[in-house]
Amino acid sequence: MKFNTKTIHGGQENIDPAYGAVMPPIYQTTTYSQSTPGGHKGFEYSRSGNPTRAALEKSLASLENGKFGFAFGSGLAAIDAVLKLFKPGDEIISTNDLYGGSYRLFTHIFEGLGIKFHFIGMKDTGGIEEYINENTKLIWVETPTNPMMNIIDIEAVSKIAKKHELLLAVDNTFATPYLQQPLELGADIIMHSATKYLGGHSDVVMGGLVVKDKELADKLYFIQNASGAICGPQDSFLVLRGIKTLHIRMQRHCENGEAVAKYLKSNPRIDKVYWPGFEDHPNHEVATKQMSGFGGMISFTTKEDTLESATRIVENLKVFTLAESLGGVESLAGHPASMTHASIPKEERAKTGIVDSMIRLSVGIEDEEDLIADLKQAIG
């Protein structure tokens, strides 16, 4: 199947033989009757497996050209499951420009459990190997990164990972499988905050993982079942519904994102605009190679370069909503330093360029003229 068809039919089957429902039903049940001990129809208890969640997990795997999908109660729950593959003394190399919640989980939870993290810049993959030793087990990549929109060469990192027999995990939330498919570029694990573009309507919190390798899948399934951070059938249904329009939503996100990015770059009151589609964006050529489009996520800073200037803009927006999160049909604006990345110490934020005047936009699917008009009046 081509991708657009996969969003609607990929991995799906008639799971309602009783009535032939076109959409997978919401199996709002905790348990399933058995004809004899162990005699069931594939489901015993909904923490271990639920038909609605199973339909979603098959869809996720299909979209990423993987074989096994896993749905969790949040993106962080999905990351938590990946980190539980490791033990005290193991080391993980992560990009230093990443979502604040990921950084918090790494440093405040798993560092305390004995896992060591190295946070490094990965725009140039040549520096990764100097951090690899006999204890290194995983490389964690986020691309485009949040909120700097840095692009990391997944294929180049995968060659390093394979050379040293390491796992490579890629947070594919910003790009979605519509724009980027990391398993095809050599990654072992894909993570999604399905709360964002996959759900697409700002009405569900969920995370997902996709892998190809069965041995790795078996380990992740054991962790998912044993730790229990699963999503419910209603949430699974909502994300399945969202995925069916992922392709047409992402097309509009990309179109609007380009228009907004070009407007911001032309505005004399705006200093830097971070969007991978610009030819002068760092690693633009890598983005062109590994992505089919540049997405609707944009960050920018003001010429004044003050917290006050950023605050004034986000408070004056009328079509854009000042709110956490991203990837919904509606346009959102955020202030990373005080919102999504507040858990990262200021000195660490500054190293990666997250200054107090930075604003991050999640460009929605409204009319681009209305979005640009809103930015014009807010910026002044």
mmCIF file of N, CA, C and O in Angstrom, residues 156 214 296 298 304:
data_model
loop_
_atom_site.group_PDB
_atom_site.id
_atom_site.type_symbol
_atom_site.label_atom_id
_atom_site.label_comp_id
_atom_site.label_asym_id
_atom_site.label_seq_id
_atom_site.Cartn_x
_atom_site.Cartn_y
_atom_site.Cartn_z
ATOM 1 N N ALA A 156 23.293 8.233 9.096
ATOM 2 C CA ALA A 156 24.678 8.305 9.569
ATOM 3 C C ALA A 156 24.803 7.793 10.998
ATOM 4 O O ALA A 156 25.746 7.059 11.336
ATOM 5 N N LYS A 214 11.842 -9.052 16.363
ATOM 6 C CA LYS A 214 10.927 -9.764 17.265
ATOM 7 C C LYS A 214 11.498 -9.900 18.678
ATOM 8 O O LYS A 214 10.753 -9.778 19.661
ATOM 9 N N GLY A 296 5.237 21.551 10.067
ATOM 10 C CA GLY A 296 4.582 22.773 10.505
ATOM 11 C C GLY A 296 5.084 23.313 11.829
ATOM 12 O O GLY A 296 4.415 24.127 12.463
ATOM 13 N N ILE A 298 7.786 25.546 13.876
ATOM 14 C CA ILE A 298 8.683 26.676 13.642
ATOM 15 C C ILE A 298 9.019 27.321 14.983
ATOM 16 O O ILE A 298 8.130 27.479 15.830
ATOM 17 N N GLU A 304 14.503 42.210 19.677
ATOM 18 C CA GLU A 304 14.764 42.755 21.024
ATOM 19 C C GLU A 304 15.450 41.734 21.918
ATOM 20 O O GLU A 304 16.174 42.092 22.848
#
